[in-house]
Coordinates of C-alpha atoms (C1' of nucleotides) in Angstrom, one line a residue:
Chain U
X1 CA -10.2 15.5 7.2
X2 CA -13.8 15.4 6.2
X3 CA -16.1 17.3 8.3
X4 CA -19.3 15.6 9.6
X5 CA -22.4 16.0 7.5
X6 CA -23.8 19.4 8.4
X7 CA -27.4 18.0 8.7
X8 CA -26.3 15.5 11.2
X9 CA -24.6 17.7 13.7
X10 CA -21.5 15.7 14.7
X11 CA -23.3 13.6 17.0
X12 CA -25.8 15.1 19.7
X13 CA -28.1 17.0 17.5
X14 CA -29.1 14.5 14.9
X15 CA -31.0 11.3 15.6
X16 CA -33.8 10.8 13.1
X17 CA -34.1 14.0 11.2
X18 CA -31.7 12.5 8.6
X19 CA -34.7 11.6 6.3
X20 CA -32.9 8.3 5.3
X21 CA -29.8 10.2 4.1
X22 CA -26.7 8.4 4.9
X23 CA -24.1 10.2 6.8
X24 CA -20.7 10.8 5.3
X25 CA -17.5 12.4 6.7
X26 CA -15.9 11.8 9.9
X27 CA -17.3 9.5 12.6
X28 CA -18.7 11.1 15.9
X29 CA -17.8 9.2 19.2
X30 CA -21.4 8.2 19.4
X31 CA -21.3 6.5 16.0
X32 CA -18.0 4.9 16.9
X33 CA -19.7 3.6 20.3
X34 CA -22.7 2.2 18.3
X35 CA -20.4 0.6 15.9
X36 CA -18.1 -1.0 18.5
X37 CA -20.8 -2.3 20.6
X38 CA -22.7 -3.8 17.8
X39 CA -19.5 -5.5 16.4
X40 CA -18.5 -6.6 19.8
X41 CA -21.8 -8.1 20.4
X42 CA -22.7 -9.5 17.1
X43 CA -19.4 -10.0 15.3
X44 CA -18.8 -9.3 11.7
X45 CA -21.7 -10.1 9.3
X46 CA -23.0 -8.3 6.2
X47 CA -21.9 -4.8 6.4
X48 CA -25.2 -3.3 5.1
X49 CA -26.8 -5.2 8.0
X50 CA -24.3 -3.9 10.4
X51 CA -25.2 -0.5 9.5
X52 CA -28.8 -0.8 9.7
X53 CA -28.9 -2.9 12.8
X54 CA -26.4 -0.9 14.7
X55 CA -28.6 2.2 14.2
X56 CA -26.1 4.0 12.0
X57 CA -27.0 6.2 9.2
X58 CA -24.1 5.0 7.3
X59 CA -23.5 2.8 4.3
X60 CA -22.2 -0.5 5.1
X61 CA -19.0 0.2 3.4
X62 CA -18.4 3.2 5.6
X63 CA -19.0 0.9 8.7
X64 CA -16.5 -1.6 7.3
X65 CA -13.8 1.0 6.7
X66 CA -14.3 2.6 10.2
X67 CA -14.1 -0.9 11.9
X68 CA -11.1 -1.8 9.9
X69 CA -9.1 1.2 10.0
X70 CA -10.0 2.6 13.4
X71 CA -12.1 0.6 15.8
X72 CA -10.7 -3.0 15.5
X73 CA -9.5 -3.8 18.9
X74 CA -6.2 -5.5 17.6
X75 CA -5.0 -2.4 16.1
X76 CA -1.7 -1.0 16.7
X77 CA -1.3 2.6 17.3
X78 CA 1.3 5.1 17.0
X79 CA 4.3 5.5 14.6
X80 CA 5.8 2.8 12.8
X81 CA 8.9 1.3 14.4
X82 CA 12.0 0.9 12.1
X83 CA 11.4 -2.6 12.0
X84 CA 8.0 -2.3 10.5
X85 CA 9.2 0.4 8.3
X86 CA 12.1 -2.1 6.9
X87 CA 9.4 -4.6 6.4
X88 CA 7.1 -2.4 4.6
X89 CA 9.8 -1.3 2.2
X90 CA 10.9 -4.9 1.7
X91 CA 7.3 -6.2 1.1
X92 CA 6.5 -3.3 -1.0
X93 CA 9.6 -4.4 -3.2
X94 CA 7.9 -7.8 -3.5
X95 CA 4.3 -6.8 -3.9
X96 CA 4.2 -3.4 -5.2
X97 CA 1.1 -1.5 -4.2
X98 CA -0.7 -4.3 -2.7
X99 CA -1.2 -2.5 0.5
X100 CA -3.8 -5.1 1.8
X101 CA -1.1 -7.9 1.3
X102 CA 1.5 -5.9 2.9
X103 CA -0.8 -5.1 5.9
X104 CA -1.7 -8.7 6.4
X105 CA 2.1 -9.2 7.3
X106 CA 2.0 -6.4 9.6
X107 CA 0.0 -7.2 12.7
X108 CA -2.2 -4.3 14.0
X109 CA -1.6 -2.2 10.9
X110 CA -4.1 -1.3 8.2
X111 CA -3.6 -1.1 4.6
X112 CA -4.8 2.5 4.7
X113 CA -2.2 3.4 7.3
X114 CA 0.8 1.7 5.5
X115 CA -0.5 3.3 2.2
X116 CA -0.6 6.8 3.6
X117 CA 2.8 6.0 5.4
X118 CA 4.3 5.0 2.1
X119 CA 3.0 7.9 0.1
X120 CA 4.0 10.4 2.6
X121 CA 7.0 9.5 4.3
X122 CA 8.7 6.8 2.3
X123 CA 7.8 8.1 -1.1
X124 CA 9.2 11.6 -0.1
X125 CA 12.2 10.0 1.2
X126 CA 12.9 7.9 -1.9
X127 CA 12.4 11.0 -3.8
X128 CA 14.8 12.9 -1.9
X129 CA 17.1 10.3 -2.2
X130 CA 17.0 10.0 -6.0
X131 CA 17.3 13.5 -6.4
X132 CA 20.7 13.6 -4.5
X133 CA 22.2 11.1 -7.1
X134 CA 23.5 12.7 -10.1
X135 CA 21.3 12.1 -13.2
X136 CA 22.5 9.6 -15.7
X137 CA 22.1 12.3 -18.4
X138 CA 24.1 14.6 -16.5
X139 CA 26.8 12.5 -15.1
X140 CA 28.1 10.1 -17.4
X141 CA 25.8 9.8 -20.4
X142 CA 28.5 8.4 -22.7
X143 CA 28.2 5.1 -21.1
X144 CA 26.5 2.6 -23.2
X145 CA 25.6 0.5 -20.2
X146 CA 23.4 3.4 -18.7
X147 CA 20.2 1.8 -17.8
X148 CA 17.9 4.8 -17.9
X149 CA 14.3 3.9 -17.7
X150 CA 11.7 6.4 -17.0
X151 CA 8.0 6.1 -17.5
X152 CA 5.8 3.1 -16.7
X153 CA 8.2 0.5 -15.6
X154 CA 11.9 -0.1 -15.5
X155 CA 14.5 0.1 -13.0
X156 CA 16.0 3.4 -12.1
X157 CA 19.1 2.1 -10.4
X158 CA 21.2 2.9 -13.4
X159 CA 24.6 1.5 -14.4
X160 CA 26.1 4.8 -13.1
X161 CA 25.9 3.0 -9.8
X162 CA 28.8 1.2 -10.9
X163 CA 31.2 0.5 -8.1
X164 CA 34.0 2.2 -9.9
X165 CA 32.5 5.4 -10.0
X166 CA 33.5 8.0 -7.4
X167 CA 30.3 10.0 -7.5
X168 CA 28.3 6.8 -7.1
X169 CA 30.5 5.8 -4.3
X170 CA 29.7 9.1 -2.5
X171 CA 26.1 8.6 -3.3
X172 CA 26.2 5.1 -2.0
X173 CA 28.0 6.1 1.3
X174 CA 25.0 8.6 1.7
X175 CA 22.5 5.9 1.1
X176 CA 24.2 3.3 3.2
X177 CA 23.2 5.3 6.4
X178 CA 19.5 5.0 5.9
X179 CA 17.3 2.0 5.9
X180 CA 15.2 3.0 2.8
X181 CA 18.5 4.0 1.0
X182 CA 20.2 0.7 1.6
X183 CA 17.2 -1.0 0.7
X184 CA 17.1 0.8 -2.6
X185 CA 20.7 -0.1 -3.1
X186 CA 19.9 -3.6 -2.9
X187 CA 16.6 -3.9 -4.7
X188 CA 16.6 -1.1 -7.2
X189 CA 13.9 1.6 -7.8
X190 CA 11.1 1.5 -10.0
X191 CA 8.9 4.3 -11.1
X192 CA 5.4 3.1 -11.8
X193 CA 2.9 4.7 -14.0
X194 CA 1.3 6.6 -11.4
X195 CA 4.6 8.1 -10.5
X196 CA 5.2 6.2 -7.4
X197 CA 8.8 5.3 -6.6
X198 CA 8.7 1.7 -5.9
X199 CA 11.7 -0.6 -5.1
X200 CA 11.0 -3.6 -7.3
X201 CA 12.9 -6.6 -7.7
X202 CA 14.2 -7.1 -11.2
X203 CA 12.3 -10.4 -11.8
X204 CA 9.1 -8.6 -11.1
X205 CA 9.7 -5.9 -13.9
X206 CA 10.2 -8.5 -16.7
X207 CA 7.1 -9.1 -18.8
X208 CA 8.6 -11.7 -20.8
X209 CA 7.7 -15.3 -20.5
X210 CA 9.1 -18.6 -19.9
X211 CA 12.4 -19.5 -18.2
X212 CA 13.9 -16.4 -17.1
X213 CA 17.4 -17.2 -15.6
X214 CA 17.9 -14.9 -12.7
X215 CA 21.6 -14.5 -12.1
X216 CA 22.8 -14.8 -8.2
X217 CA 26.3 -15.3 -8.2
X218 CA 28.0 -14.0 -11.4
X219 CA 31.6 -13.1 -11.4
X220 CA 30.9 -9.5 -12.3
X221 CA 27.9 -9.0 -10.4
X222 CA 27.8 -6.3 -7.6
X223 CA 26.5 -7.9 -4.4
X224 CA 24.5 -5.9 -2.0
X225 CA 23.2 -7.8 1.1
X226 CA 20.2 -9.6 -0.5
X227 CA 20.4 -8.4 -3.8
X228 CA 22.9 -8.8 -6.7
X229 CA 23.4 -6.3 -9.4
X230 CA 24.0 -8.1 -12.7
X231 CA 26.4 -7.1 -15.4
X232 CA 23.9 -4.6 -17.0
X233 CA 23.4 -2.9 -13.9
X234 CA 20.0 -4.5 -13.1
X235 CA 19.3 -5.8 -9.8
X236 CA 18.4 -9.4 -9.0
X237 CA 16.7 -10.3 -5.9
X238 CA 17.0 -14.0 -4.8
X239 CA 13.8 -15.8 -3.9
X240 CA 12.8 -15.6 -0.3
X241 CA 14.1 -19.0 0.7
X242 CA 16.2 -18.5 3.8
X243 CA 13.9 -16.6 6.0
X244 CA 11.7 -17.3 8.7
X245 CA 8.2 -18.2 8.2
X246 CA 6.9 -17.3 11.6
X247 CA 5.1 -14.1 10.2
X248 CA 2.7 -16.3 8.3
X249 CA 1.0 -17.8 11.3
X250 CA 0.9 -14.5 13.1
X251 CA -0.6 -12.7 10.2
X252 CA -3.3 -15.4 9.3
X253 CA -4.2 -15.5 13.0
X254 CA -4.6 -11.6 13.4
X255 CA -6.6 -11.7 10.4
X256 CA -8.8 -14.4 11.1
X257 CA -11.7 -12.0 11.3
X258 CA -11.3 -11.4 7.5
X259 CA -12.6 -13.7 5.0
X260 CA -9.6 -14.8 3.0
X261 CA -11.2 -14.1 -0.2
X262 CA -8.8 -11.7 -2.0
X263 CA -6.2 -13.1 -4.4
X264 CA -8.1 -16.3 -5.0
X265 CA -7.5 -15.4 -8.7
X266 CA -3.8 -15.1 -8.4
X267 CA -3.5 -18.2 -6.1
X268 CA -4.9 -20.1 -9.1
X269 CA -1.7 -20.0 -10.9
X270 CA 1.5 -21.1 -9.5
X271 CA 5.0 -20.1 -10.1
X272 CA 7.5 -22.8 -10.8
X273 CA 10.7 -21.4 -9.2
X274 CA 13.4 -23.8 -9.1
X275 CA 17.0 -23.6 -8.4
X276 CA 19.5 -24.8 -11.0
X277 CA 23.1 -24.1 -10.3
X278 CA 23.7 -20.3 -9.9
X279 CA 20.3 -19.5 -11.4
X280 CA 16.9 -19.3 -10.5
X281 CA 14.7 -20.4 -13.3
X282 CA 11.3 -19.0 -13.3
X283 CA 8.5 -20.5 -15.5
X284 CA 5.9 -18.1 -16.7
X285 CA 6.9 -15.4 -14.6
X286 CA 4.9 -12.2 -14.6
X287 CA 3.4 -9.8 -12.2
X288 CA 0.5 -11.3 -10.5
X289 CA 1.2 -14.8 -11.9
X290 CA 2.6 -16.8 -9.1
X291 CA 1.3 -17.9 -6.0
X292 CA 1.7 -15.1 -3.7
X293 CA 0.8 -16.9 -0.7
X294 CA 3.4 -19.3 -1.2
X295 CA 5.9 -16.8 -2.0
X296 CA 5.2 -14.8 1.1
X297 CA 5.2 -17.9 3.2
X298 CA 8.9 -16.9 3.6
X299 CA 8.5 -13.2 4.3
X300 CA 11.1 -12.5 6.7
X301 CA 10.5 -12.2 10.2
X302 CA 11.2 -9.0 12.0
X303 CA 14.4 -10.6 13.4
X304 CA 15.6 -11.1 9.9
X305 CA 14.9 -7.6 8.8
X306 CA 18.2 -6.1 8.5
X307 CA 18.8 -4.5 5.2
X308 CA 21.8 -2.5 6.2
X309 CA 24.7 -2.9 3.9
X310 CA 27.6 -4.1 5.8
Chain N
dA1 C1' 1.1 37.9 14.6
dA2 C1' -0.7 36.2 10.5
dG3 C1' -1.1 34.4 5.9
dA4 C1' 0.5 30.8 2.6
dG5 C1' 1.8 26.5 1.6
dG6 C1' 2.7 21.8 2.5
dC7 C1' 1.7 17.8 4.9
dC8 C1' -0.7 14.1 7.1
dC9 C1' -4.1 11.0 7.2
dA10 C1' -9.2 9.7 7.6
dA11 C1' -12.6 8.8 4.7
dC12 C1' -14.6 8.8 0.2
dC13 C1' -14.9 6.8 -4.6
dG14 C1' -14.8 3.9 -8.4
dC15 C1' -13.7 -0.5 -10.1
dG16 C1' -13.5 -5.5 -10.4
dG17 C1' -14.4 -9.9 -8.6
dA18 C1' -17.3 -13.0 -5.9
dA19 C1' -21.6 -14.4 -4.2
dC20 C1' -26.3 -14.8 -4.6
dG21 C1' -31.0 -15.2 -6.5
Chain O
dC1 C1' -26.4 -18.0 -17.8
dC2 C1' -27.5 -13.2 -16.2
dG3 C1' -28.5 -9.4 -13.4
dT4 C1' -28.0 -7.5 -8.8
dT5 C1' -25.7 -7.0 -4.5
dC6 C1' -22.1 -7.1 -1.6
dC7 C1' -17.2 -7.0 -0.5
dG8 C1' -12.4 -5.5 -0.8
dC9 C1' -9.0 -3.1 -2.8
dG10 C1' -6.2 0.8 -4.4
dG11 C1' -6.3 5.7 -5.8
dT12 C1' -7.8 10.1 -4.5
dT13 C1' -9.5 13.9 -1.9
dG14 C1' -9.8 17.5 1.3
dG15 C1' -9.7 19.5 6.2
dG16 C1' -7.0 20.3 10.0
dC17 C1' -2.7 21.0 11.5
dC18 C1' 2.2 22.4 11.1
dT19 C1' 5.9 25.1 9.4
dC20 C1' 7.8 28.6 7.2
dT21 C1' 8.3 33.4 5.8

DNA sequence: AAGAGGCCCAACCGCGGAACG
DNA sequence: CCGTTCCGCGGTTGGGCCTCT
């Protein structure tokens, strides 16, 4: 953590000898009190006004962050529950690193918190998980169906996960015991350009346009809970059609203090997702080009969060 | 016991977009 | 329009704590 600015003497000693310099670093309890009192009495307005009017030697940005991530009364504290964990994983598979979007679906949790949780706990576990699986290069590299994709995008759920392989079966047994692992089984893994391991639905990794057919029930698919592995080892995730929408009301309610300005650009374009037989047909499908809000209307409620493979 | 190294997480930074004058 | 300011987001940093040796 950052130490408080030396000139400000973590609370007591400072006052007005700060010669207009804005403080940085950790917030003192006194600063917290000031901000909290101001916010409770005046509500949220222009953050630079908040900083000024509350008598804080902080920039508005810092005040905003402190309020959102720490002082907000509706914040939930403590460790993430396994349900929250599952939800985070699931949402991340849908949304990628859109932490604020994910946080909006977890009442009482902040994007920062979720991001930290992901970058420490979950990422680490996914890493351990993948390192426990034999590399495609070393196991059965002769298979033409190996789906080896490093680099910026591409699913790292390769074809050696073929259910007939004994080694992969062992890996799967290992994975199934863990919510993250089983989710990875279903949704695949993606290594993003920043090195993050993401569980990403197949259709989000495509960068082609126009009418992708997303196979759902092919004869040779590998089914795993919500997801389906296609013939080429790629993983398909069906749209969120059969899940509860109760979260939506909850999240919009708890985030009522927040102006709903984000993702307006994204919402300008909508996805055409229609079911045709056993296929989901998607028009103009590209990362960030569908109506996220609409898509996320169907984010599973906690009750439906069971990613364990039967 | 103590030093090293890793982890956690609060807070900062930089950027892009929206709002405003 | 255009420039400026504000806001929110995601990525990154770094200090304190914990664990290991």
